[in-house]
PDB file of C-alpha atoms in Angstrom:
ATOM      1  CA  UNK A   1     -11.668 -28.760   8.126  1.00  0.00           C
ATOM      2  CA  UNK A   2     -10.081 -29.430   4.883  1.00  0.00           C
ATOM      3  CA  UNK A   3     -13.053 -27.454   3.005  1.00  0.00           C
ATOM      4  CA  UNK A   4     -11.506 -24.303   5.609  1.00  0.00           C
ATOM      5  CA  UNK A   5      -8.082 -24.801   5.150  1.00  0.00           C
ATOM      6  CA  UNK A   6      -8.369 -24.706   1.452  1.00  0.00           C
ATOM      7  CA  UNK A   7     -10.288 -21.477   1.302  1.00  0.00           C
ATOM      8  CA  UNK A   8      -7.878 -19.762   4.096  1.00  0.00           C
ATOM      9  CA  UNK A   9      -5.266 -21.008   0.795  1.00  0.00           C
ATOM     10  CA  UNK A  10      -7.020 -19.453  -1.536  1.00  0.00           C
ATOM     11  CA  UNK A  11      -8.307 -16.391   0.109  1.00  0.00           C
ATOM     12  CA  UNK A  12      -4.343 -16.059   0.704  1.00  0.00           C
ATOM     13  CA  UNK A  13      -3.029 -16.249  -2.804  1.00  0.00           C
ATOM     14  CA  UNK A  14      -6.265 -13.977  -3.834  1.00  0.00           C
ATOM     15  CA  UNK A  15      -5.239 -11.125  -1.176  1.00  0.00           C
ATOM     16  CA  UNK A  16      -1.388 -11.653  -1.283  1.00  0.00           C
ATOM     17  CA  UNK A  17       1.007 -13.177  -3.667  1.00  0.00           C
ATOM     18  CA  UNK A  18      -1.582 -12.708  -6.597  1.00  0.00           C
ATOM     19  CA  UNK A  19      -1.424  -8.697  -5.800  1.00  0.00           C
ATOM     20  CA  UNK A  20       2.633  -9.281  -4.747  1.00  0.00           C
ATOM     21  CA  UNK A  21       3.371 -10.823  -8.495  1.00  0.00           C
ATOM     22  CA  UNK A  22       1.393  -8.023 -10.720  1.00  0.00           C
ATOM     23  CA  UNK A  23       3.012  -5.326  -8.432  1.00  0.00           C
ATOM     24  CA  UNK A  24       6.609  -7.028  -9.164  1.00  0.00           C
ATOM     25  CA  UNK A  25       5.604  -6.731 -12.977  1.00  0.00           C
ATOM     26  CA  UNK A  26       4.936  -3.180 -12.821  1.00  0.00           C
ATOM     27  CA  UNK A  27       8.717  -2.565 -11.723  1.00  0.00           C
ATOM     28  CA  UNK A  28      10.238  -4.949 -13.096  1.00  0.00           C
ATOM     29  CA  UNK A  29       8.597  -5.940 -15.931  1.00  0.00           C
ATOM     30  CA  UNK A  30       9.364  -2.934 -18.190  1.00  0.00           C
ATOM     31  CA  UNK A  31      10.991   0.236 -18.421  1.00  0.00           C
ATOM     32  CA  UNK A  32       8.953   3.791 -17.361  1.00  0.00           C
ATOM     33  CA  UNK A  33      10.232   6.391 -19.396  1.00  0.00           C
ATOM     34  CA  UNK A  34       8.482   9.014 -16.813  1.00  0.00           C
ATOM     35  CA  UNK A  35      10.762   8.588 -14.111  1.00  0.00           C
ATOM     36  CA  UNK A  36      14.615   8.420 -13.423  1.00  0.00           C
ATOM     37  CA  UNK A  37      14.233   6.793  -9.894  1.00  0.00           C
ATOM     38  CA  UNK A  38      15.522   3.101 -11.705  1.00  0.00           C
ATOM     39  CA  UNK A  39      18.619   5.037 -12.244  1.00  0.00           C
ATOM     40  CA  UNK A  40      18.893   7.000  -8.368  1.00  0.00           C
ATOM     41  CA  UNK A  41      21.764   5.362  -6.311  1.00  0.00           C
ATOM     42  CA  UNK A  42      20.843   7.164  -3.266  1.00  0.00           C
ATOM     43  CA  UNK A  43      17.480   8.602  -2.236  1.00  0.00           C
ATOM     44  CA  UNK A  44      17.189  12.035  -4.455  1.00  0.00           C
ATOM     45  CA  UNK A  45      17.636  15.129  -3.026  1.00  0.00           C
ATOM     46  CA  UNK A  46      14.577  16.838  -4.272  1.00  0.00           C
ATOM     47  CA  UNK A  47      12.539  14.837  -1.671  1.00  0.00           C
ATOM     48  CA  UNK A  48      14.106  16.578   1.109  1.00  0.00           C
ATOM     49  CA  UNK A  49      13.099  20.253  -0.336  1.00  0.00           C
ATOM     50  CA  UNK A  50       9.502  22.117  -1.329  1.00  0.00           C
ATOM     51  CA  UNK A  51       6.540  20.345  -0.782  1.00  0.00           C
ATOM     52  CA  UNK A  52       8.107  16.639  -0.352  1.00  0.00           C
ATOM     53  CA  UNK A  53       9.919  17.817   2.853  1.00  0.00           C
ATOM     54  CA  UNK A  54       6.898  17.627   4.554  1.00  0.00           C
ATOM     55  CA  UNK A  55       6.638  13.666   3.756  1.00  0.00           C
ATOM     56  CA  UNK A  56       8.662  12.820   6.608  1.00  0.00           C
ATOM     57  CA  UNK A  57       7.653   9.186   6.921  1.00  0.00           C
ATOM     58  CA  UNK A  58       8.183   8.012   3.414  1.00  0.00           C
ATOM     59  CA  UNK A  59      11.620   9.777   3.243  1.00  0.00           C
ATOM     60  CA  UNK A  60      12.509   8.630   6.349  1.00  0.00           C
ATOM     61  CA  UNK A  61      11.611   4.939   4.916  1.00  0.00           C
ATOM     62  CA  UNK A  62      13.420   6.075   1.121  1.00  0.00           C
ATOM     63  CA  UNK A  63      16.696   6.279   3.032  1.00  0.00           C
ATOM     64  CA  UNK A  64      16.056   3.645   5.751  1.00  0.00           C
ATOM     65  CA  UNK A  65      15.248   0.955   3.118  1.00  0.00           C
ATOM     66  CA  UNK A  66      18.103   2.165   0.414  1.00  0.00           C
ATOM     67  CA  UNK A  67      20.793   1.515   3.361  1.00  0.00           C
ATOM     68  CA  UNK A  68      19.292  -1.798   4.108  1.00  0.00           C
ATOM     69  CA  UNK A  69      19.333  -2.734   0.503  1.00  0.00           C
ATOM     70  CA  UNK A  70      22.907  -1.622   0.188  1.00  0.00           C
ATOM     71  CA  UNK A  71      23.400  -3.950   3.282  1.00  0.00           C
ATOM     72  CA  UNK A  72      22.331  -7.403   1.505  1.00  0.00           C
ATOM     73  CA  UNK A  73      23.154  -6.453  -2.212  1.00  0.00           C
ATOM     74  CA  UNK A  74      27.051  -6.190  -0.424  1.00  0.00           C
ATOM     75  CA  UNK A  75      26.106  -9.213   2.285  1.00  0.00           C
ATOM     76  CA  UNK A  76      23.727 -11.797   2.666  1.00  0.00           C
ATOM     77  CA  UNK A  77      22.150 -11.489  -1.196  1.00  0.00           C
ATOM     78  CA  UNK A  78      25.846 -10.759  -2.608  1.00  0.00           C
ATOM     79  CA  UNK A  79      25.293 -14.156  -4.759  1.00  0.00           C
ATOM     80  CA  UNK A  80      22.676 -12.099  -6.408  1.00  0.00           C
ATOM     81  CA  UNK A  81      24.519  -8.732  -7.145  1.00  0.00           C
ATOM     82  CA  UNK A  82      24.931  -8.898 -10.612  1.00  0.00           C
ATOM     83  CA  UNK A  83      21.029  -9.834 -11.291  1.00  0.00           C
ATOM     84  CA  UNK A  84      19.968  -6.985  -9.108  1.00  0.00           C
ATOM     85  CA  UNK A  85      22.334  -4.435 -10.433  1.00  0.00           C
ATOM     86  CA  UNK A  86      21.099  -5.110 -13.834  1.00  0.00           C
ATOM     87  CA  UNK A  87      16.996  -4.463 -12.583  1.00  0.00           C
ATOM     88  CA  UNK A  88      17.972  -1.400 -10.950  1.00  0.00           C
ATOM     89  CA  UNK A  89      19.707   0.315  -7.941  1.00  0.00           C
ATOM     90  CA  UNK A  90      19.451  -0.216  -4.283  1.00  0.00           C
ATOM     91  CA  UNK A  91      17.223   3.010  -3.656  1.00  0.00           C
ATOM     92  CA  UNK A  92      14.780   1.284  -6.576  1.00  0.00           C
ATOM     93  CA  UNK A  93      14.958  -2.071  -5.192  1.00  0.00           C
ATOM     94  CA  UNK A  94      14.152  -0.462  -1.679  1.00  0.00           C
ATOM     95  CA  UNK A  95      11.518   1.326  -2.954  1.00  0.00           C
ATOM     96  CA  UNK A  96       9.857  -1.798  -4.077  1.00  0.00           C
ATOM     97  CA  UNK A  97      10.637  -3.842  -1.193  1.00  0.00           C
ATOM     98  CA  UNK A  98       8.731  -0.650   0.633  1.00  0.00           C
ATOM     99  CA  UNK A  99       5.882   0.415  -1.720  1.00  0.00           C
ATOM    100  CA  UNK A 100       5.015  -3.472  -1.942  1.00  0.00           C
ATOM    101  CA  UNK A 101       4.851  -4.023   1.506  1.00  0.00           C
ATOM    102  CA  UNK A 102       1.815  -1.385   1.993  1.00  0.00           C
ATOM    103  CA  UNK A 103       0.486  -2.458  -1.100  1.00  0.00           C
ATOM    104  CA  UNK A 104      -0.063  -5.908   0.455  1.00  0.00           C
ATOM    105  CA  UNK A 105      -1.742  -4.218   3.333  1.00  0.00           C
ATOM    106  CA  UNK A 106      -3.691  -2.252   1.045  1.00  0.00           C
ATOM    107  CA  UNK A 107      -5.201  -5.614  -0.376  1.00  0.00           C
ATOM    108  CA  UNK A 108      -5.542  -7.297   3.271  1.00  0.00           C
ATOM    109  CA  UNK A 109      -7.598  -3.546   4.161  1.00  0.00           C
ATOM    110  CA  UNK A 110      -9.163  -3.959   1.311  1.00  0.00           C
ATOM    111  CA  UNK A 111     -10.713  -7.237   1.670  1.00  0.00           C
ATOM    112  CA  UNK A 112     -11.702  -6.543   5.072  1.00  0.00           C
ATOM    113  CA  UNK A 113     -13.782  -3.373   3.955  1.00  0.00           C
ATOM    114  CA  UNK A 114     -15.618  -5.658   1.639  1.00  0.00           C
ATOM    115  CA  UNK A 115     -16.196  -8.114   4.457  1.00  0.00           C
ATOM    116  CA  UNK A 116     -18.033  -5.864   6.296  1.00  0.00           C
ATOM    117  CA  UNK A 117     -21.912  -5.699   6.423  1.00  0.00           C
ATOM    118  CA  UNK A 118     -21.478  -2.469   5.994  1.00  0.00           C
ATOM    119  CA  UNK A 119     -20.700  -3.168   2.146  1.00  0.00           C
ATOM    120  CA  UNK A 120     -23.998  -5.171   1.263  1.00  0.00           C
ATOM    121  CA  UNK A 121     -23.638  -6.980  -2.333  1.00  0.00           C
ATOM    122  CA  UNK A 122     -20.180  -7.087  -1.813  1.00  0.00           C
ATOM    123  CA  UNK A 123     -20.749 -10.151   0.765  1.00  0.00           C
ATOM    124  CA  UNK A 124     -21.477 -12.196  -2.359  1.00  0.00           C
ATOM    125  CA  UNK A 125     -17.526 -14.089  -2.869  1.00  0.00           C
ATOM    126  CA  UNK A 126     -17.077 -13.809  -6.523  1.00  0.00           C
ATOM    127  CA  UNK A 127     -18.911  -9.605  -6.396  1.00  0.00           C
ATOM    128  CA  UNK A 128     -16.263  -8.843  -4.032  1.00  0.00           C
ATOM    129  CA  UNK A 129     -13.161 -10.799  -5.867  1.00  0.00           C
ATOM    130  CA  UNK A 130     -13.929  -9.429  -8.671  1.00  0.00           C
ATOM    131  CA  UNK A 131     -14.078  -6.017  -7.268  1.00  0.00           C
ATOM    132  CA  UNK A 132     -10.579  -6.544  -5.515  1.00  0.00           C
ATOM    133  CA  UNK A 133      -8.889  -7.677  -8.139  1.00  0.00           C
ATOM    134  CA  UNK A 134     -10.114  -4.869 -10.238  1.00  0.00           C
ATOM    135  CA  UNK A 135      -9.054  -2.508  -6.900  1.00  0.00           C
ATOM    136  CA  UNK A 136      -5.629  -3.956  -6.919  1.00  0.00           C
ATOM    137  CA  UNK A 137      -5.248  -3.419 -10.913  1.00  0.00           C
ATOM    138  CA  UNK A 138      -5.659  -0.224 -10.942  1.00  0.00           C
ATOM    139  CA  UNK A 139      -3.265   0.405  -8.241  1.00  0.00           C
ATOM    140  CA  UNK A 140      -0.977  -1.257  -9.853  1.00  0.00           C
ATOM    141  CA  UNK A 141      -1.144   0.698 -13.030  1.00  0.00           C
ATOM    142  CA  UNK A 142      -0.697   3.979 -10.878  1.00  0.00           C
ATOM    143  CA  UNK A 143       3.064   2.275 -10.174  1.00  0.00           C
ATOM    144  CA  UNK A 144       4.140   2.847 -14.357  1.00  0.00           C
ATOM    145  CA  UNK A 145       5.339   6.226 -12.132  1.00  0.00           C
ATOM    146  CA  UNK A 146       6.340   5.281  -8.326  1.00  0.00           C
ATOM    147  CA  UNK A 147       6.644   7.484  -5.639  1.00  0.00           C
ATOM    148  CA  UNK A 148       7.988   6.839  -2.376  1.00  0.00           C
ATOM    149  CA  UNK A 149       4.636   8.018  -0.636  1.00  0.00           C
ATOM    150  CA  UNK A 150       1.952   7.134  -2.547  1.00  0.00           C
ATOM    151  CA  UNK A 151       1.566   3.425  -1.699  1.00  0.00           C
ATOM    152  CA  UNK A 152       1.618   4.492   1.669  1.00  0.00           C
ATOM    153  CA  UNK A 153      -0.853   7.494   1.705  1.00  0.00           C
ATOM    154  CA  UNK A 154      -3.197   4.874  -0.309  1.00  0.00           C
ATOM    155  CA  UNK A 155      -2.483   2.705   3.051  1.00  0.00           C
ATOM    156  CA  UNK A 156      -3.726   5.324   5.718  1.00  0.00           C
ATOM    157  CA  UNK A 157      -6.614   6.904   3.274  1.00  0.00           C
ATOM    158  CA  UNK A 158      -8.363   2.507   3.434  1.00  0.00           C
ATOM    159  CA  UNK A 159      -7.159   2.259   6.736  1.00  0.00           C
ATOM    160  CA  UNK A 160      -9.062   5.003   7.801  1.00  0.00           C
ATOM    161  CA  UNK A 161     -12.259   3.972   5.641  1.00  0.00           C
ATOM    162  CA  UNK A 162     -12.190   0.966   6.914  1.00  0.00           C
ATOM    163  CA  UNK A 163     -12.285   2.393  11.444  1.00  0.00           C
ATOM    164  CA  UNK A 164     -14.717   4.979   9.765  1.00  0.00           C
ATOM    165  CA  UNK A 165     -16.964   2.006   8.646  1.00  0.00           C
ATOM    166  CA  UNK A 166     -16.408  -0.003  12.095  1.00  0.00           C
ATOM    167  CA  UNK A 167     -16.636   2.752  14.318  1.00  0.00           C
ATOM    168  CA  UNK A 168     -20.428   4.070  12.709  1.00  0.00           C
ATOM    169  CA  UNK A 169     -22.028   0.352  12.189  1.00  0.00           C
ATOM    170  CA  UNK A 170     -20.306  -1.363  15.586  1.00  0.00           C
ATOM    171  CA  UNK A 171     -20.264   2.249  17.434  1.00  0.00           C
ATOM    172  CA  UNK A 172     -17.540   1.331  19.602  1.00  0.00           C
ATOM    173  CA  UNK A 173     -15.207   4.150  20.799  1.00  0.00           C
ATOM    174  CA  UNK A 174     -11.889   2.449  20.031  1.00  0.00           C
ATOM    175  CA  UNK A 175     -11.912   3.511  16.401  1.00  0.00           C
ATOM    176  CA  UNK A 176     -12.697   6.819  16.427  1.00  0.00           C
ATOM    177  CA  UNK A 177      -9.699   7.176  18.641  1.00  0.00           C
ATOM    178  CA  UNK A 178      -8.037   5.638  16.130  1.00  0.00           C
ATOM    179  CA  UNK A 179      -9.154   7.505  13.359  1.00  0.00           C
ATOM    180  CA  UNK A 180      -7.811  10.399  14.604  1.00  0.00           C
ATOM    181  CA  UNK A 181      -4.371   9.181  15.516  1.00  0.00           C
ATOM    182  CA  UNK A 182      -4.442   7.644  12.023  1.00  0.00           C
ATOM    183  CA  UNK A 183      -4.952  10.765  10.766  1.00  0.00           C
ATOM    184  CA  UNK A 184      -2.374  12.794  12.743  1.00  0.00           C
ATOM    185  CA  UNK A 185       0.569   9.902  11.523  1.00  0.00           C
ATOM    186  CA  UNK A 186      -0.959  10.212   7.491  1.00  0.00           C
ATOM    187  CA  UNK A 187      -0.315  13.981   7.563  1.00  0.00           C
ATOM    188  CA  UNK A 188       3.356  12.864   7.877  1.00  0.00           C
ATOM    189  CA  UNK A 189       2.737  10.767   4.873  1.00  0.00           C
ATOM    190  CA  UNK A 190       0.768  13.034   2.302  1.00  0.00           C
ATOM    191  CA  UNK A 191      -1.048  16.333   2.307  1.00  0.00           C
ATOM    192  CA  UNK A 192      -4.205  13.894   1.137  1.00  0.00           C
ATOM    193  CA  UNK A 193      -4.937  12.911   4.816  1.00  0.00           C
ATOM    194  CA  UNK A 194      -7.265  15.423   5.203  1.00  0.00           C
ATOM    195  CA  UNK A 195      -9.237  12.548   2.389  1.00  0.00           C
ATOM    196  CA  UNK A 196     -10.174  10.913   5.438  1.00  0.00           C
ATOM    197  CA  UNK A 197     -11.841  13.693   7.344  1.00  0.00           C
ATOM    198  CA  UNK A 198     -13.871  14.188   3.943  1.00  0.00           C
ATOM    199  CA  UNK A 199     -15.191  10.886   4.180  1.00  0.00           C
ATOM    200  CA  UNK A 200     -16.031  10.361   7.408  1.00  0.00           C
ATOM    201  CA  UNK A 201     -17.991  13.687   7.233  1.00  0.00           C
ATOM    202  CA  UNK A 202     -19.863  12.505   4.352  1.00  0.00           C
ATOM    203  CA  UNK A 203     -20.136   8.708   5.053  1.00  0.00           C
ATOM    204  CA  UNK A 204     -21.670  10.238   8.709  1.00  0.00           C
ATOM    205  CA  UNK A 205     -23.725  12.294   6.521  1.00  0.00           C
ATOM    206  CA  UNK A 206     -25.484   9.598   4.613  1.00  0.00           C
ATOM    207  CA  UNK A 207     -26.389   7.551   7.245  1.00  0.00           C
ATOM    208  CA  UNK A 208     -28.378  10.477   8.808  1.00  0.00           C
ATOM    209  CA  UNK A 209     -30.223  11.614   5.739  1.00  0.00           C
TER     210      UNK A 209
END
């Protein structure tokens, strides 16, 4: 028992607050010279116009979590104003407090892909930590230059590997049904939902040939 709670610990702080505290670095631990969104008080107008319009979900989140932010910068985290003034504005702050919390799904997907049968080597523990943690570093360099939707399109794009890989080795029903409504919410997200279609297609493919 204590053998099971110790590895439920450390599979935890693998999956979790290790990924949480290198994604924290990347936005707070230096300055990106590539984008001006440290410096937006509210959420920018040019997501609203051209191709971002389209992004409904993540704008509607950019604007949902800089009003909440405003909210506890002014209230409940007012203690704390002058520390989080000084590491950016409440649109930044809310775009962390958003982009992190998909990125933490994106590790807990993750893992689960590389649970699967379906992966092979990757049942051995240390192949598939090692893997992850190189997964989540690269992600986390992609966040020098955030985006409001990226984190989340990254989100949908291993959901959706991961009911693709369920759905063709377990052949149950349930995720291909949601595959598709995946899919349908993504293109809300990012133009790259169509990703998932792609790999189905070939992923089916393979497993034919």
């Amino acid at each position: 028992m204590l053998k099971r709670n110790d590895e439920k610990i450390n599979g935890f702080l693998f999956v979790i607050v290790l990924p949480f505290l290198l994604f924290a670095m990347s936005y707070y631990g230096f300055e990106s010279s590539y984008t001006r969104l440290k410096n937006s008080e509210r959420t920018p107008d040019f997501l609203f116009s051209s191709v971002y319009a389209y992004r409904v979900i993540p704008n509607y989140l950019s604007v949902q979590m800089t009003d909440l932010m405003y909210y506890l910068i002014n209230g409940p985290l007012a203690f704390f104003k002058d520390f989080l003034s000084k590491n950016g504005t409440p649109f930044y702050h809310g775009l962390f407090l958003m982009n992190s919390v998909f990125f933490i799904l994106c590790s807990w997907v993750l893992n689960s892909i590389f649970k699967l049968k379906a992966a092979g080597f990757l049942l051995n523990l240390n192949a598939r930590r090692i893997i992850h943690l190189l997964s989540v570093f690269f992600i986390v360099i992609t966040q020098y230059a955030p985006t409001n939707c990226d984190t989340i399109a990254l989100f949908c794009y291993l959901t959706g590997v991961l009911f693709t890989l369920k759905y063709l080795h377990a052949h149950k029903n349930i995720f291909f049904y949601l595959l598709i409504v995946l899919i349908g919410i993504s293109t809300f997200v990012r133009e790259t939902a169509c990703i998932n279609i792609a790999f189905s297609q070939r992923y089916s493919s393979a497993l034919m040939t």
